[in-house]
PDB file of C-alpha atoms and ligand atoms in Angstrom:
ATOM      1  CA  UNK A 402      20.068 -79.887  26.655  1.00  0.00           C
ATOM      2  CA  UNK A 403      22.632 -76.985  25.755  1.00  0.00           C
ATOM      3  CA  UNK A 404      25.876 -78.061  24.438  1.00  0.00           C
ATOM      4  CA  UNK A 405      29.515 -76.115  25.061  1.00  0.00           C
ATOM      5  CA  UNK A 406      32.628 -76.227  24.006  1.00  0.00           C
ATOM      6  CA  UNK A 407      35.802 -75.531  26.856  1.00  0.00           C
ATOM      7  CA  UNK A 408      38.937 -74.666  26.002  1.00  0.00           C
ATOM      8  CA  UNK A 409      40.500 -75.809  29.237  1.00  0.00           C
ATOM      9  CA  UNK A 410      39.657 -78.661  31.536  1.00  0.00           C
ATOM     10  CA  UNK A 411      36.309 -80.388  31.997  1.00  0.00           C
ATOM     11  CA  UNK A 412      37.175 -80.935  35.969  1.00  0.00           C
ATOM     12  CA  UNK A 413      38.139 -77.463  36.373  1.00  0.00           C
ATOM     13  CA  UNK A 414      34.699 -76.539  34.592  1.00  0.00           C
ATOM     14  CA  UNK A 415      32.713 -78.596  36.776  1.00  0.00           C
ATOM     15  CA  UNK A 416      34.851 -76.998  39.577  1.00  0.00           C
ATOM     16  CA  UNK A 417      34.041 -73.377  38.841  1.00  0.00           C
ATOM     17  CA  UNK A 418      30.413 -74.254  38.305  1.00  0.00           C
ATOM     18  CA  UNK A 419      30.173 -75.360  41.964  1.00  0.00           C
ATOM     19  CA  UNK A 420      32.435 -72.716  43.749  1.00  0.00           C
ATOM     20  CA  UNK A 421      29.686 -70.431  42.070  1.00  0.00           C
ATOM     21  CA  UNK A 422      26.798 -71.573  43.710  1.00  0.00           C
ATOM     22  CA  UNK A 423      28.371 -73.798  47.232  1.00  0.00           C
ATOM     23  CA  UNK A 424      29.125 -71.100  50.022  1.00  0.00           C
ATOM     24  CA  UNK A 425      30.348 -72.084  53.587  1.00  0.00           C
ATOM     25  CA  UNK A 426      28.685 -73.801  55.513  1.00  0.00           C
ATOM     26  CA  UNK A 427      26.704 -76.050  52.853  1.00  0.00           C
ATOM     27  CA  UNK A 428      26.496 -79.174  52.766  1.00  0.00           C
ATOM     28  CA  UNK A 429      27.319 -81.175  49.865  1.00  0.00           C
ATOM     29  CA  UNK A 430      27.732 -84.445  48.122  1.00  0.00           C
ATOM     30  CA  UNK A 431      30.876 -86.163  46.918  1.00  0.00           C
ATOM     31  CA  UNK A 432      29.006 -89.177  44.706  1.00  0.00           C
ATOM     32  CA  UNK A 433      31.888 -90.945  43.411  1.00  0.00           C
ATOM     33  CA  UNK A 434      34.957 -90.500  46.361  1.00  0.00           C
ATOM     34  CA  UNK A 435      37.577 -92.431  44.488  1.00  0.00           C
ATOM     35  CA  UNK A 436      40.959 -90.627  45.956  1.00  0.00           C
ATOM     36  CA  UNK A 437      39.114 -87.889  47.079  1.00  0.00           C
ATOM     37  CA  UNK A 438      40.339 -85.166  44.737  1.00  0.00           C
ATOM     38  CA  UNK A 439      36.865 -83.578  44.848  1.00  0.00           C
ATOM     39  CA  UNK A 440      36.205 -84.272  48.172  1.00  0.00           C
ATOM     40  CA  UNK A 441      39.060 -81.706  48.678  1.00  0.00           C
ATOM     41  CA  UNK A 442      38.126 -79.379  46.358  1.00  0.00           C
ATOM     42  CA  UNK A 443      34.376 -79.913  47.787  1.00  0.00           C
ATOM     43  CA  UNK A 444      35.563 -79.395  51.391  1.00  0.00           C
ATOM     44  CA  UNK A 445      37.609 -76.097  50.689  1.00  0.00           C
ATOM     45  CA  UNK A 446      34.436 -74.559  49.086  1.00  0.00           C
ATOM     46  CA  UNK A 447      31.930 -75.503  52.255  1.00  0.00           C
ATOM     47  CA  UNK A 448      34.690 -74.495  55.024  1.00  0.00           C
ATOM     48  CA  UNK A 449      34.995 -75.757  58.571  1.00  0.00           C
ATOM     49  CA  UNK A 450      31.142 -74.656  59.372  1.00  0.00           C
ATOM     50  CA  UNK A 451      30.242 -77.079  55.997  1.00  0.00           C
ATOM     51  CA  UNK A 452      30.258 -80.597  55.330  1.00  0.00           C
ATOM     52  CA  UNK A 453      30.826 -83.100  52.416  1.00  0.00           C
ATOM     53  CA  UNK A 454      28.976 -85.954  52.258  1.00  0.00           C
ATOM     54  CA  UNK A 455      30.622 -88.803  50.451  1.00  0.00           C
ATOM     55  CA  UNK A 456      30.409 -92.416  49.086  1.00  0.00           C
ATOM     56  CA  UNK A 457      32.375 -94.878  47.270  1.00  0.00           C
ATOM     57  CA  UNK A 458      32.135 -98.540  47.306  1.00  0.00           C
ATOM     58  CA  UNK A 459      35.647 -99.794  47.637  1.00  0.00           C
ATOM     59  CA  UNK A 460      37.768 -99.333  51.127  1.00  0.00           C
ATOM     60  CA  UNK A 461      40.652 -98.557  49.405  1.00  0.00           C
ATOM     61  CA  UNK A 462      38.720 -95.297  47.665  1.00  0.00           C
ATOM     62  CA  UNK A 463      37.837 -94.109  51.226  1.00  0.00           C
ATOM     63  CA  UNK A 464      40.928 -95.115  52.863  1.00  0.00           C
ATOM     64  CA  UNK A 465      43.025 -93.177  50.138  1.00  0.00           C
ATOM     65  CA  UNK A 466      40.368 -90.351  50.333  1.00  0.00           C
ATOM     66  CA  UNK A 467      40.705 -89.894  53.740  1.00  0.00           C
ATOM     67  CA  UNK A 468      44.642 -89.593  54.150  1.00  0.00           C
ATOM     68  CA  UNK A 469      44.916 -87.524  51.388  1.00  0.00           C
ATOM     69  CA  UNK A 470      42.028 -84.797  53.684  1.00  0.00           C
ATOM     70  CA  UNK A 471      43.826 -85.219  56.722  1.00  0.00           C
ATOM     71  CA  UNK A 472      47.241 -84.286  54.450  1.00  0.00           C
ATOM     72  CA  UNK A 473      45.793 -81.179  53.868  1.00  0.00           C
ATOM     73  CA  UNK A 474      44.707 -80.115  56.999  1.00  0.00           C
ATOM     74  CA  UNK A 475      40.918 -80.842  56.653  1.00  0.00           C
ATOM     75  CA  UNK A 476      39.485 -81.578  59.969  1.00  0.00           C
ATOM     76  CA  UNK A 477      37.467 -84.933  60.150  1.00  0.00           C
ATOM     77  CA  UNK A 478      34.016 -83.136  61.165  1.00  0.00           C
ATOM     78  CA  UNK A 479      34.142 -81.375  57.833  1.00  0.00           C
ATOM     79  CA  UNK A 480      33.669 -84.811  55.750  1.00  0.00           C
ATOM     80  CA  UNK A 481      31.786 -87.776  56.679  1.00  0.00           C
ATOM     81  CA  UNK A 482      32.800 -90.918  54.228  1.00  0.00           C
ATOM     82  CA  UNK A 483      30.372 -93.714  53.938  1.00  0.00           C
ATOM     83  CA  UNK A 484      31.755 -96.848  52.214  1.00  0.00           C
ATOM     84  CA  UNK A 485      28.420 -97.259  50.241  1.00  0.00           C
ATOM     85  CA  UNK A 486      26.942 -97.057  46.764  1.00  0.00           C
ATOM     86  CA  UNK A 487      25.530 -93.835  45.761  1.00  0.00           C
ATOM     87  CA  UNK A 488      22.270 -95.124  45.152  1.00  0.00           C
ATOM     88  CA  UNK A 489      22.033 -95.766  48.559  1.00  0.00           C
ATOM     89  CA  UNK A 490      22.625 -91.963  49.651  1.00  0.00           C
ATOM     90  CA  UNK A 491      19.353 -90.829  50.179  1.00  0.00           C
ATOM     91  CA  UNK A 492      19.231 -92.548  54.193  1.00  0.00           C
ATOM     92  CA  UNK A 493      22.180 -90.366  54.138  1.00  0.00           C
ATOM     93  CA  UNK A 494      21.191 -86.902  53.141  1.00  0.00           C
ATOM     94  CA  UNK A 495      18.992 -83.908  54.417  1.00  0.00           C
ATOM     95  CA  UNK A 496      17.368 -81.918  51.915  1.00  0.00           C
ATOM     96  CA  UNK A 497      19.076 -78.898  50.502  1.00  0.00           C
ATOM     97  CA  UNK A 498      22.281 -79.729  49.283  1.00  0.00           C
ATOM     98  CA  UNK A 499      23.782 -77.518  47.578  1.00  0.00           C
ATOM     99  CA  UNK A 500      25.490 -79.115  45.064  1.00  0.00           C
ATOM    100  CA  UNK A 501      26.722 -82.657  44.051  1.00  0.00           C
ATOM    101  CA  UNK A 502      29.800 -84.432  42.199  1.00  0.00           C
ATOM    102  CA  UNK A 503      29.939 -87.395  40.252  1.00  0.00           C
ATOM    103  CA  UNK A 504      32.697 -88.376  38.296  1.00  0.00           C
ATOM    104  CA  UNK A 505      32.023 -91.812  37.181  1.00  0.00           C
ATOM    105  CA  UNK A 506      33.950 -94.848  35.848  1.00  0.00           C
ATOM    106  CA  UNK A 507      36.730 -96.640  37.979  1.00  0.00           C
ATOM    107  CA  UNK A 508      39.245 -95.417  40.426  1.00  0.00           C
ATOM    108  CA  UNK A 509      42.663 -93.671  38.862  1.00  0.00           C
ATOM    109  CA  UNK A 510      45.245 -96.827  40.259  1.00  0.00           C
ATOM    110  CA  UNK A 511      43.391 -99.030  41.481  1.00  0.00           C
ATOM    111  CA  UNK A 512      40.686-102.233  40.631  1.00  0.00           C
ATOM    112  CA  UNK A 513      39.049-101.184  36.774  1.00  0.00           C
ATOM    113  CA  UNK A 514      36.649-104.167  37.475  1.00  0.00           C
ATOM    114  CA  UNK A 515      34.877-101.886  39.795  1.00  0.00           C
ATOM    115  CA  UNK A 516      33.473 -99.049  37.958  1.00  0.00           C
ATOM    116  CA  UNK A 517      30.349 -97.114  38.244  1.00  0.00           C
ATOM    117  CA  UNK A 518      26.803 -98.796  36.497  1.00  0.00           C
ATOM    118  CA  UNK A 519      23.563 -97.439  34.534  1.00  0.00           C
ATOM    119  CA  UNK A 520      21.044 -98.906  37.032  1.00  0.00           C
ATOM    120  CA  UNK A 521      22.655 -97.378  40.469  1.00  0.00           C
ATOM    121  CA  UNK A 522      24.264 -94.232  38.593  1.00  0.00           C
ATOM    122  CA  UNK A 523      20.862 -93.337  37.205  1.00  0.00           C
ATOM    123  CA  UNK A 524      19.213 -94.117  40.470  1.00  0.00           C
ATOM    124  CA  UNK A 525      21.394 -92.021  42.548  1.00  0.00           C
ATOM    125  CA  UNK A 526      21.013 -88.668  39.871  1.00  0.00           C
ATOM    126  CA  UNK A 527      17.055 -89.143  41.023  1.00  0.00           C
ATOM    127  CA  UNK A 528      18.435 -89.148  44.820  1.00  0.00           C
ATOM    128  CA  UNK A 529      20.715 -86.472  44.042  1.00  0.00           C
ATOM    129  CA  UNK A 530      18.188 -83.931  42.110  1.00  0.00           C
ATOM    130  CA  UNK A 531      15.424 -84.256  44.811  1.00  0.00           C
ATOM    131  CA  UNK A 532      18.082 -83.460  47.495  1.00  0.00           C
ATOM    132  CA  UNK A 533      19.464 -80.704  45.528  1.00  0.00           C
ATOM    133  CA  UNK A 534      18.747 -77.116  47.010  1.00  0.00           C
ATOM    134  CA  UNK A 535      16.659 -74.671  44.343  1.00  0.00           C
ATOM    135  CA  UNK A 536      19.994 -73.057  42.886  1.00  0.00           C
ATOM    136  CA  UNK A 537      22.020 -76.307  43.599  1.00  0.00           C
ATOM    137  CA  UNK A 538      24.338 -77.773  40.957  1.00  0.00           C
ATOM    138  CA  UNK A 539      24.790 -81.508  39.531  1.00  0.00           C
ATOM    139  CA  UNK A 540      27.698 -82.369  37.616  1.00  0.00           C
ATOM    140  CA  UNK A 541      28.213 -85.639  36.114  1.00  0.00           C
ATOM    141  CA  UNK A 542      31.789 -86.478  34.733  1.00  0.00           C
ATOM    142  CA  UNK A 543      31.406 -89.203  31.862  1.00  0.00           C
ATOM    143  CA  UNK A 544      33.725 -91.508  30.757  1.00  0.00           C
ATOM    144  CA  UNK A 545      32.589 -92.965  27.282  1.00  0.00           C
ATOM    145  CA  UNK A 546      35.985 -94.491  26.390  1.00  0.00           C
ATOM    146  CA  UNK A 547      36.411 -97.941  28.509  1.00  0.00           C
ATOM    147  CA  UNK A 548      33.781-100.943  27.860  1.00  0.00           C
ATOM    148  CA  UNK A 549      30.653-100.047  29.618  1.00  0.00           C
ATOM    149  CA  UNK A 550      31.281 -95.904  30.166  1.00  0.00           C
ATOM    150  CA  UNK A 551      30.007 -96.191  26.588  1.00  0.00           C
ATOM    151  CA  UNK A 552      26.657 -96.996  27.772  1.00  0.00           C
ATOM    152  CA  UNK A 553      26.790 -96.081  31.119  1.00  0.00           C
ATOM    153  CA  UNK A 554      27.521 -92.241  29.290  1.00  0.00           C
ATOM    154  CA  UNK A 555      24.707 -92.389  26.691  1.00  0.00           C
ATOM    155  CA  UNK A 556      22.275 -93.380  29.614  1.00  0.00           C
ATOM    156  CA  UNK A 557      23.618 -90.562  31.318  1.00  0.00           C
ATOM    157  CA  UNK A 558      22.848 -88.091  28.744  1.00  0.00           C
ATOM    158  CA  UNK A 559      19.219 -89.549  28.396  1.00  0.00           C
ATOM    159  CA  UNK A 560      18.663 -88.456  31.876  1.00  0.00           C
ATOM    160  CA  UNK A 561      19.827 -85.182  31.546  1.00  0.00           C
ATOM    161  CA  UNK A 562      17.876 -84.880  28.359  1.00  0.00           C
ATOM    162  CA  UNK A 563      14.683 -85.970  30.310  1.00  0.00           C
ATOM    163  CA  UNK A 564      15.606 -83.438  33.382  1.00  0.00           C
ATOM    164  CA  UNK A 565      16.357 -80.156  31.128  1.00  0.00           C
ATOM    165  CA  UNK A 566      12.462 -79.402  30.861  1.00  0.00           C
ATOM    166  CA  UNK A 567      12.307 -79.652  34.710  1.00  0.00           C
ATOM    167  CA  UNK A 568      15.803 -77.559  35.577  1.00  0.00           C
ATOM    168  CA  UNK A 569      16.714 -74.361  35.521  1.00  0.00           C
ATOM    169  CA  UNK A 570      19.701 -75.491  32.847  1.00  0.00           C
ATOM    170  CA  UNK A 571      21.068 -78.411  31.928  1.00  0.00           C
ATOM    171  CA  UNK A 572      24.294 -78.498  29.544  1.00  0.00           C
ATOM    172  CA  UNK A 573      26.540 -80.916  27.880  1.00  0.00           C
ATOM    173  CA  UNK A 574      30.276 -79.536  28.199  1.00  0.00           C
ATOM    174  CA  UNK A 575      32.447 -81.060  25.657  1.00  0.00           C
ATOM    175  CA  UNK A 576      36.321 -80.015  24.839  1.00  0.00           C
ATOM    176  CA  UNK A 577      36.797 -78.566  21.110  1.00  0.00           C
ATOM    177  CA  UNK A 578      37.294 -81.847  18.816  1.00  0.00           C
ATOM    178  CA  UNK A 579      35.829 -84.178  20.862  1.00  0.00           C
ATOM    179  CA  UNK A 580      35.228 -87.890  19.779  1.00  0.00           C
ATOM    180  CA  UNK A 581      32.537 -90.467  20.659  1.00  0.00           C
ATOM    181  CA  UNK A 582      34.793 -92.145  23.590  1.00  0.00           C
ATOM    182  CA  UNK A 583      35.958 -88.297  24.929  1.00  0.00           C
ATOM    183  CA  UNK A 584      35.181 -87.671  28.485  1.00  0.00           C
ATOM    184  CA  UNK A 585      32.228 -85.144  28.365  1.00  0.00           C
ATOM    185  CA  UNK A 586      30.348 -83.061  31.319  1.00  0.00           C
ATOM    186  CA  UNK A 587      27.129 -82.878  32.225  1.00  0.00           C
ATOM    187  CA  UNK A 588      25.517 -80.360  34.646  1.00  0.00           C
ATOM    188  CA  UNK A 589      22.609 -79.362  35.570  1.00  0.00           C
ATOM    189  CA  UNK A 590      21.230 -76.392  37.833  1.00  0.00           C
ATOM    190  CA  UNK A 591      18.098 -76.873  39.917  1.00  0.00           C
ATOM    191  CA  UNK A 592      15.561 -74.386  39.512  1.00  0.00           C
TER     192      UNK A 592
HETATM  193  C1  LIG B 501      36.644 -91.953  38.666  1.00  0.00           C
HETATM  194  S1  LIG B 501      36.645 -92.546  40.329  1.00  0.00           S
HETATM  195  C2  LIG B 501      36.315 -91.085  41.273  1.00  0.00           C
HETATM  196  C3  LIG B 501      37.461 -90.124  41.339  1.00  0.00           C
HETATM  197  C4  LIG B 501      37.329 -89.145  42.476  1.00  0.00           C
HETATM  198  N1  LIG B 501      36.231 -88.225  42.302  1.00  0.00           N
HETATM  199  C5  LIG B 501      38.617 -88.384  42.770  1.00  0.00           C
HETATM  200  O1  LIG B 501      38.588 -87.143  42.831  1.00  0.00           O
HETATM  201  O2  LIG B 501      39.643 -89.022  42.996  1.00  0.00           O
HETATM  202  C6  LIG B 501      35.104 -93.429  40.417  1.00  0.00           C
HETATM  203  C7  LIG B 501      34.819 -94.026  41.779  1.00  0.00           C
HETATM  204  O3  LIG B 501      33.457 -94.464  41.808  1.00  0.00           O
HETATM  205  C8  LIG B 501      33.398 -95.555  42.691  1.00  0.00           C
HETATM  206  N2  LIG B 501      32.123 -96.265  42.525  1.00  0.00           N
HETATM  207  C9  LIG B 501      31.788 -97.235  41.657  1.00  0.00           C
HETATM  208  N3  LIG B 501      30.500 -97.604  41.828  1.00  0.00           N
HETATM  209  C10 LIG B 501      30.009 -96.825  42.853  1.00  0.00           C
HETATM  210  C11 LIG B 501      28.755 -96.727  43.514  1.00  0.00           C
HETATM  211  N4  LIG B 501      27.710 -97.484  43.161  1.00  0.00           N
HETATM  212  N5  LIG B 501      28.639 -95.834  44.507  1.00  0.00           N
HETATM  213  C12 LIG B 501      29.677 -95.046  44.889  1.00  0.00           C
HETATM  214  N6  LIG B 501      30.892 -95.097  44.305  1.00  0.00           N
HETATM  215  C13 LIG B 501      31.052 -95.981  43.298  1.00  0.00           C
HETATM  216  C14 LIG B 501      34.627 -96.363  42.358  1.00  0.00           C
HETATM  217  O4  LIG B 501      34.951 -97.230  43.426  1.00  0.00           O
HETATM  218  C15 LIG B 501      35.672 -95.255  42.118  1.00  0.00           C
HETATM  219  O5  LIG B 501      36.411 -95.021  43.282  1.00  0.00           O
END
């Protein structure tokens, strides 16, 4: 896997990354909808012909989610919100998505007992890949700081490490000084 440093932000990285490939009318896959911050940014870059696919696993995350797309004047037939675990997503999907956003660990506010896990996070980046378009990005935001991201981020990585033979690229974003518990990104482009 390549590794680079950014200057700026790792979520505006993983941003730009996916306005570059997603054009409107995609579809594509919020992973992790927490208070749908992506899902906004996701549903700006597909348009009103588009549609983001989401999941989370607590109400609250889809509740929150969904006020804050109404809020900004994103019609409700541009997302659809399933209050499920990502590993689930496949019954969910077609193929051909264009690109797909996870930014693990536990929702900003709310319950840090729920957070993401190794089994279903690595089981949903299979889902994910095989759904992915040719061209399609990945990104994976990883949290290595709070007990169990430390894992959770290090299985991560393995993945991506196991994918890079099979992708077009697969890289390892990391700010300039970064420790073991910084948040790092991972993304991968399908070939
Ligand atoms: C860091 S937050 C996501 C932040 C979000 N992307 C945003 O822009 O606000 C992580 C979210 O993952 C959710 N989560 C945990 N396990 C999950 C699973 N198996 N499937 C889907 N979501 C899960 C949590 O409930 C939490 O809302």
């Amino acid at each position: 896997m390549k590794q680079e440093i950014v200057e700026g932000s790792l979520l505006e990285t993983a941003h730009a990354l996916i306005d570059a490939v997603v054009h409107e009318g995609d579809v594509v896959v919020d992973a992790t909808v927490g208070n749908g911050h992506d899902t906004l940014f996701l549903a700006n870059c597909v348009g009103v012909g588009g549609r983001v696919i989401g999941f989370d696993l607590q109400q609250d995350a889809i509740d929150s989610a969904s006020r804050h797309m109404s809020e900004s004047g994103i019609g409700s037939g541009v997302y659809d919100l399933h209050l499920l675990g990502h590993e689930l997503m496949a019954a969910h999907l077609p193929m051909g998505v264009a690109a797909v956003m996870f930014n693990l660990g536990y929702l900003p506010g709310g319950d840090k007992g729920v957070i993401t896990q190794v089994s279903t996070t690595l089981q949903a980046l299979d889902s994910a890949l095989h759904h992915l378009r040719g061209g399609g990005v990945l990104s994976v935001m990883c949290y290595p700081g709070h007990l169990g991201g430390d894992a959770e981020a290090q299985a991560v990585a393995g993945w991506f490490d196991r994918v890079a033979q099979s992708v077009d690229s697969a890289t390892c974003y990391q700010r300039r000084g970064a420790r073991e518990t910084t948040p790092f990104l991972l993304v991968a482009q399908k070939s």
